Short mmCIF file of C-alpha atoms and ligand atoms in Angstrom, two decimals:
data_model
loop_
_atom_site.label_atom_id
_atom_site.label_comp_id
_atom_site.label_asym_id
_atom_site.label_seq_id
_atom_site.Cartn_x
_atom_site.Cartn_y
_atom_site.Cartn_z
CA MET A 1 153.88 148.72 285.57
CA GLN A 2 156.39 151.26 286.81
CA ASN A 3 156.82 151.61 290.57
CA ILE A 4 157.83 154.37 292.96
CA VAL A 5 160.22 153.32 295.71
CA THR A 6 160.10 155.49 298.83
CA HIS A 7 162.76 156.17 301.48
CA ASP A 8 161.45 153.26 303.55
CA ARG A 9 161.04 150.89 300.60
CA LEU A 10 157.35 151.18 299.91
CA VAL A 11 157.14 149.89 296.34
CA LEU A 12 154.12 151.67 294.92
CA PRO A 13 152.71 151.03 291.44
CA ARG A 14 152.32 154.46 289.85
CA LEU A 15 148.87 153.84 288.48
CA GLY A 16 146.21 152.60 290.85
CA LEU A 17 142.43 152.21 290.90
CA GLY A 18 140.37 154.63 293.00
CA THR A 19 137.25 152.95 294.37
CA TRP A 20 135.14 155.82 295.72
CA PRO A 21 132.11 156.10 295.26
CA MET A 22 131.59 152.51 294.11
CA LEU A 23 129.76 150.16 296.47
CA GLY A 24 129.00 146.44 296.71
CA GLU A 25 128.96 144.39 293.52
CA GLU A 26 129.83 147.36 291.32
CA CYS A 27 132.97 147.91 293.34
CA ALA A 28 133.90 144.20 293.50
CA ARG A 29 133.49 143.88 289.72
CA ALA A 30 135.61 146.97 289.10
CA VAL A 31 138.41 145.70 291.35
CA GLN A 32 138.25 142.27 289.71
CA SER A 33 138.50 143.65 286.20
CA ALA A 34 141.28 146.05 287.19
CA LEU A 35 143.33 143.18 288.61
CA GLU A 36 142.71 141.17 285.43
CA LEU A 37 143.93 144.09 283.31
CA GLY A 38 147.12 144.40 285.37
CA TYR A 39 146.39 147.06 288.00
CA ARG A 40 148.30 146.27 291.18
CA HIS A 41 147.36 149.25 293.35
CA ILE A 42 143.90 149.66 294.89
CA ASP A 43 142.78 152.67 296.92
CA THR A 44 139.96 152.43 299.45
CA ALA A 45 139.03 153.92 302.84
CA ALA A 46 136.84 153.11 305.82
CA ALA A 47 134.60 156.04 304.84
CA TYR A 48 133.97 154.61 301.35
CA GLU A 49 132.00 151.71 302.86
CA ASN A 50 133.28 149.42 300.13
CA GLU A 51 136.15 147.63 301.89
CA ALA A 52 134.17 144.38 302.09
CA ALA A 53 133.66 144.46 298.32
CA VAL A 54 137.35 145.21 297.77
CA GLY A 55 138.27 142.36 300.13
CA ARG A 56 135.96 139.94 298.31
CA ALA A 57 137.43 140.85 294.93
CA LEU A 58 141.00 140.47 296.21
CA GLU A 59 140.22 137.10 297.73
CA GLN A 60 138.55 135.79 294.59
CA SER A 61 141.24 137.05 292.24
CA PRO A 62 143.93 134.68 290.99
CA VAL A 63 146.39 137.52 291.58
CA SER A 64 148.27 136.91 294.81
CA ARG A 65 147.45 139.35 297.60
CA GLU A 66 151.20 139.87 298.06
CA ASP A 67 151.39 141.30 294.54
CA VAL A 68 148.76 143.98 295.13
CA HIS A 69 149.36 147.29 296.91
CA LEU A 70 146.34 148.10 299.08
CA THR A 71 145.72 151.48 300.73
CA THR A 72 143.03 152.21 303.26
CA LYS A 73 142.34 155.24 305.46
CA VAL A 74 140.85 156.24 308.78
CA TRP A 75 138.22 158.99 308.87
CA TRP A 76 138.96 162.31 310.59
CA ASP A 77 136.56 161.76 313.51
CA GLN A 78 138.25 158.46 314.45
CA LEU A 79 141.73 159.76 315.24
CA GLN A 80 141.79 159.15 318.99
CA PRO A 81 144.09 156.17 319.73
CA ALA A 82 141.38 153.60 320.55
CA ALA A 83 139.12 154.74 317.72
CA MET A 84 141.96 154.65 315.19
CA ARG A 85 142.93 151.14 316.24
CA ALA A 86 139.31 149.97 316.06
CA SER A 87 138.89 151.54 312.62
CA LEU A 88 141.94 149.72 311.24
CA GLU A 89 140.78 146.42 312.79
CA ARG A 90 137.39 146.82 311.08
CA SER A 91 139.12 147.67 307.80
CA LEU A 92 141.36 144.59 308.02
CA ASP A 93 138.36 142.36 308.75
CA ALA A 94 136.45 143.77 305.79
CA LEU A 95 139.49 143.57 303.52
CA ARG A 96 140.17 139.97 304.66
CA SER A 97 143.80 140.92 305.18
CA ASP A 98 146.23 140.69 308.09
CA ARG A 99 147.72 144.03 307.14
CA VAL A 100 147.39 146.83 304.63
CA ASP A 101 150.29 148.14 302.61
CA LEU A 102 149.50 151.77 303.35
CA PHE A 103 147.33 153.17 306.15
CA MET A 104 146.52 156.86 305.98
CA ILE A 105 144.84 159.54 308.03
CA HIS A 106 142.12 160.56 305.56
CA TRP A 107 141.78 164.21 306.65
CA PRO A 108 143.29 166.23 309.49
CA GLY A 109 141.13 166.15 312.65
CA ARG A 110 139.39 169.09 314.30
CA ASP A 111 140.58 170.14 317.78
CA TRP A 112 142.62 166.97 317.82
CA ASP A 113 145.65 165.74 319.65
CA LEU A 114 147.95 165.49 316.63
CA PRO A 115 150.92 163.97 318.53
CA ARG A 116 148.77 161.16 320.00
CA SER A 117 147.18 160.39 316.63
CA ILE A 118 150.57 160.25 314.95
CA GLU A 119 151.97 158.13 317.79
CA THR A 120 149.13 155.66 317.21
CA LEU A 121 149.66 155.68 313.46
CA VAL A 122 153.34 154.88 313.97
CA ALA A 123 152.54 152.17 316.55
CA LEU A 124 150.18 150.43 314.11
CA ARG A 125 153.01 150.34 311.62
CA GLU A 126 155.44 148.96 314.20
CA GLU A 127 152.91 146.28 315.12
CA GLY A 128 152.77 145.21 311.49
CA LYS A 129 149.10 145.99 310.85
CA ALA A 130 150.19 148.54 308.27
CA ARG A 131 153.37 148.05 306.29
CA HIS A 132 153.58 151.79 305.66
CA ILE A 133 151.79 154.90 306.85
CA GLY A 134 150.80 158.19 305.30
CA VAL A 135 148.47 161.15 305.48
CA ALA A 136 145.97 162.66 303.08
CA ASN A 137 144.81 166.25 302.69
CA PHE A 138 147.54 167.67 304.95
CA PRO A 139 148.66 171.20 304.02
CA LEU A 140 152.43 171.70 303.96
CA ALA A 141 152.81 173.17 307.49
CA LEU A 142 150.98 170.23 309.04
CA LEU A 143 152.96 167.74 306.99
CA ARG A 144 156.23 169.38 308.06
CA ARG A 145 155.20 169.27 311.70
CA THR A 146 154.26 165.58 311.39
CA VAL A 147 157.54 164.63 309.75
CA GLU A 148 160.03 167.00 311.38
CA GLU A 149 158.66 167.62 314.90
CA LEU A 150 156.90 164.33 315.48
CA GLY A 151 159.33 162.22 313.47
CA ALA A 152 156.65 160.19 311.69
CA PRO A 153 158.17 157.91 309.04
CA LEU A 154 155.56 158.73 306.41
CA SER A 155 155.83 156.98 303.06
CA ALA A 156 153.21 158.96 301.19
CA ILE A 157 150.87 161.91 301.09
CA GLN A 158 147.62 161.73 299.12
CA VAL A 159 146.14 164.97 297.81
CA GLU A 160 144.01 166.28 294.97
CA TYR A 161 146.35 166.84 292.03
CA HIS A 162 145.60 167.17 288.33
CA VAL A 163 146.26 169.35 285.30
CA LEU A 164 144.02 172.06 286.76
CA LEU A 165 145.42 172.09 290.32
CA GLY A 166 149.09 172.64 291.25
CA GLN A 167 150.86 170.98 294.17
CA ARG A 168 154.43 172.23 293.66
CA GLN A 169 155.33 172.81 297.34
CA LEU A 170 153.95 169.51 298.61
CA LEU A 171 155.59 167.69 295.74
CA ASP A 172 158.98 169.29 296.42
CA TYR A 173 158.65 168.36 300.08
CA ALA A 174 157.60 164.78 299.30
CA ARG A 175 160.60 164.36 297.00
CA GLN A 176 163.05 165.84 299.50
CA HIS A 177 161.84 163.32 302.09
CA GLY A 178 161.65 160.30 299.81
CA MET A 179 157.87 160.12 299.98
CA ALA A 180 155.37 159.39 297.23
CA LEU A 181 152.66 161.90 296.33
CA ILE A 182 149.47 160.06 295.38
CA ALA A 183 147.26 162.20 293.16
CA TYR A 184 143.56 161.78 293.83
CA SER A 185 140.87 163.03 291.43
CA PRO A 186 143.62 162.86 288.77
CA LEU A 187 141.05 163.28 285.99
CA ALA A 188 139.65 166.37 287.70
CA ARG A 189 136.51 164.31 288.20
CA ASN A 190 136.03 163.92 284.49
CA ARG A 191 136.40 167.60 283.56
CA ILE A 192 139.49 166.86 281.51
CA ALA A 193 137.65 166.45 278.24
CA GLU A 194 136.25 169.99 278.60
CA VAL A 195 139.76 171.48 278.41
CA ALA A 196 140.50 172.44 274.79
CA GLU A 197 144.30 172.20 275.21
CA ILE A 198 144.01 168.65 276.56
CA ARG A 199 141.67 167.68 273.73
CA ASP A 200 144.14 169.10 271.18
CA ILE A 201 147.11 167.25 272.67
CA ALA A 202 145.05 164.06 272.78
CA ALA A 203 144.10 164.46 269.11
CA ARG A 204 147.77 164.94 268.14
CA HIS A 205 148.73 161.73 269.94
CA ARG A 206 145.64 159.81 268.80
CA ALA A 207 144.99 159.30 272.50
CA GLN A 208 142.17 159.98 274.93
CA PRO A 209 142.09 163.19 277.02
CA ALA A 210 142.17 161.08 280.20
CA GLN A 211 145.42 159.46 279.04
CA ILE A 212 147.06 162.85 278.52
CA ALA A 213 146.00 164.08 281.96
CA LEU A 214 147.23 160.90 283.62
CA LYS A 215 150.54 160.72 281.77
CA TRP A 216 151.33 164.32 282.74
CA LEU A 217 151.09 163.17 286.37
CA LEU A 218 152.80 159.80 285.93
CA ASP A 219 155.81 161.35 284.18
CA GLN A 220 156.60 163.35 287.33
CA PRO A 221 159.07 161.75 289.74
CA ALA A 222 157.44 160.46 292.95
CA VAL A 223 153.87 160.93 291.64
CA ALA A 224 151.30 158.11 291.56
CA ALA A 225 147.68 158.50 290.42
CA ILE A 226 144.49 156.67 291.36
CA PRO A 227 141.77 157.40 288.77
CA LYS A 228 138.40 155.89 289.55
CA ALA A 229 136.99 153.96 286.62
CA GLY A 230 134.00 151.67 286.92
CA SER A 231 134.02 150.25 283.42
CA VAL A 232 136.55 147.89 281.85
CA ALA A 233 136.75 150.27 278.89
CA ASN A 234 137.85 153.25 280.99
CA GLN A 235 140.17 151.11 283.11
CA ARG A 236 141.87 149.96 279.92
CA ILE A 237 142.11 153.51 278.56
CA ASN A 238 143.67 154.71 281.81
CA LEU A 239 146.21 151.92 281.79
CA GLY A 240 147.03 152.94 278.22
CA ALA A 241 148.23 156.29 279.57
CA LEU A 242 151.50 154.58 280.41
CA GLU A 243 152.19 154.16 276.67
CA VAL A 244 151.64 157.82 275.76
CA MET A 245 154.80 159.88 275.16
CA LEU A 246 154.33 163.57 275.95
CA ASP A 247 156.83 166.03 274.54
CA ASP A 248 158.07 169.42 275.79
CA GLU A 249 155.45 171.30 273.81
CA ASP A 250 152.65 169.22 275.36
CA ARG A 251 154.06 169.78 278.83
CA ALA A 252 154.37 173.52 278.27
CA LEU A 253 150.73 173.71 277.18
CA ILE A 254 149.61 171.77 280.26
CA ASP A 255 151.86 173.76 282.59
CA ALA A 256 150.22 176.96 281.32
CA LEU A 257 146.69 175.84 282.26
CA PRO A 258 145.17 177.47 285.37
CA LYS A 259 146.28 175.52 288.43
CA ASN A 260 143.74 176.73 290.97
CA GLN A 261 140.76 174.48 290.31
CA ARG A 262 140.29 172.63 293.59
CA LEU A 263 137.28 170.33 293.32
CA VAL A 264 137.34 168.55 296.69
CA SER A 265 136.94 170.85 299.68
CA PRO A 266 134.30 169.67 302.15
CA ASP A 267 133.39 171.81 305.16
CA PHE A 268 135.82 169.86 307.38
CA ALA A 269 138.75 170.54 305.02
CA PRO A 270 141.79 172.36 306.45
CA ALA A 271 142.82 175.84 305.27
CA TRP A 272 144.56 174.98 302.01
CA ASP A 273 147.91 176.36 300.92
CA ALA A 274 147.68 178.86 298.10
CA CYS A 275 147.97 177.14 294.74
CA ASP A 276 151.54 177.18 293.74
CA GLU A 277 152.01 176.29 290.15
N1 NAP B 301 141.97 161.11 300.03
C1 NAP B 301 140.87 161.75 299.69
O1 NAP B 301 140.37 162.62 300.43
C2 NAP B 301 140.23 161.44 298.36
C3 NAP B 301 139.27 162.34 297.84
C4 NAP B 301 138.70 162.03 296.60
C5 NAP B 301 139.05 160.88 295.92
N2 NAP B 301 139.98 160.02 296.47
C6 NAP B 301 140.37 158.77 295.76
O2 NAP B 301 140.73 159.11 294.43
C7 NAP B 301 139.96 158.34 293.52
C8 NAP B 301 139.75 159.10 292.22
O3 NAP B 301 139.23 160.39 292.43
P1 NAP B 301 137.76 160.84 291.93
O4 NAP B 301 136.88 159.65 291.84
O5 NAP B 301 137.39 161.97 292.80
O6 NAP B 301 138.02 161.49 290.50
P2 NAP B 301 138.71 161.05 289.10
O7 NAP B 301 139.41 159.76 289.21
O8 NAP B 301 139.45 162.25 288.67
O9 NAP B 301 137.45 160.94 288.12
C9 NAP B 301 136.56 159.88 288.16
C10 NAP B 301 135.53 160.08 287.04
O10 NAP B 301 136.20 159.99 285.77
C11 NAP B 301 135.56 159.01 284.95
N3 NAP B 301 136.58 158.35 284.13
C12 NAP B 301 137.51 157.44 284.52
N4 NAP B 301 138.30 157.08 283.50
C13 NAP B 301 137.84 157.77 282.42
C14 NAP B 301 138.24 157.82 281.06
N5 NAP B 301 139.27 157.11 280.61
N6 NAP B 301 137.55 158.63 280.20
C15 NAP B 301 136.50 159.37 280.66
N7 NAP B 301 136.09 159.35 281.95
C16 NAP B 301 136.76 158.57 282.83
C17 NAP B 301 134.90 158.07 285.93
O11 NAP B 301 133.79 157.46 285.31
P3 NAP B 301 133.62 155.85 285.16
O12 NAP B 301 133.69 155.28 286.52
O13 NAP B 301 132.31 155.73 284.51
O14 NAP B 301 134.74 155.38 284.31
C18 NAP B 301 134.45 159.02 287.04
O15 NAP B 301 133.26 159.68 286.68
C19 NAP B 301 138.67 158.02 294.29
O16 NAP B 301 138.00 156.94 293.72
C20 NAP B 301 139.24 157.75 295.66
O17 NAP B 301 139.77 156.42 295.72
C21 NAP B 301 140.58 160.30 297.66
#
C-alpha cells in the first residue's frame, strides 16, 4: 500500500475504508474484512455512532493496532473546549485506543470561537491523545486562517472529492503546506457507473468503473481516498484500483467531465468555494 507522508510525518495509507453509514455488526464485519484484505486506514467519526464497532474489530484483528491508521472526528456542535475534549474521550473509549492517529473537526461550527476550538485541537495533539490533527469541510479561506493566522499544525483536510467535483484550490494549498487531502465520497456515492466516459475507460482497461474513479484520485500527489464498501467483493475491487494504470488519454477524458457535482451539502454546511476545475 502506498503512503502519503505529510510535513509533520503523518504516514497515511492512500486508500482507506469509509465506515459511514454502517453500524454495529455490519460495520465490525466490514472493518474486519478490510483489515484482512490489507486496508490499513479506517475512517470513522463520533457522529457515525459506529466507533464501538470499529474498536471491537480493531481489537479482534490479528493486525497490530500500531499498523493501522485510524481517523475520528468531532461533530460541529461539540467544538467548545470542554465539549471537544469530552467527545474525543468518548471516541477513545469506544475505539479502545489510547490515541487516534488523526483527529478532525468534522464541519466548521456556527457562531463559534474558532481560535479557542483550534487551540483545543492543538492541545489534544500536544497531550498525545491525537497523533495528528486536521479539519474537514473547511473552505479555503477558513483553512488559510486556521493554518496561517492561528498557526495550527494541520496534517490533513478531508473534503468531498471525486471525478465529478473539483478541488483544485484546496489541493494546491494542501500540497504547498505539506498536508494530505483525504477525498470523501470518492465514488460519488456510487454514481460513477452512470458516467459513460468512466464506463468506457473501465471497459478499455478490463476494470471496474469504481477502480477508474479511485485511481484517478490516488494518482494525484497528496490525495488519499476513503471509499465506503460494506461487502468483501467491493472492498477487494476498490483495493484493485491500485493496480490500474491510467494513461494521458484517460486522464484527459476524466478532466473534461463536469466538476460541479457536490453531493454532500447539509443545511449546516459552510458557503462552499466555487468549483475550480
Ligand atoms: N467528512 C465528512 O463530512 C464526510 C462526509 C461523507 C462521507 N465521509 C466519509 O467518506 C466515506 C465514503 O463516502 P460515501 O460513503 O459518502 O460515498 P462513496 O464511498 O463514494 O460511495 C459509497 C457507495 O459506493 C458503493 N460502492 C463501494 N465500492 C463499490 C464498488 N467497487 N462498486 C460499486 N459500488 C461500490 C457502496 O456500496 P457497498 O457498501 O454496498 O459496497 C456505497 O453505496 C464515508 O463512509 C465516510 O467515512 C466523510
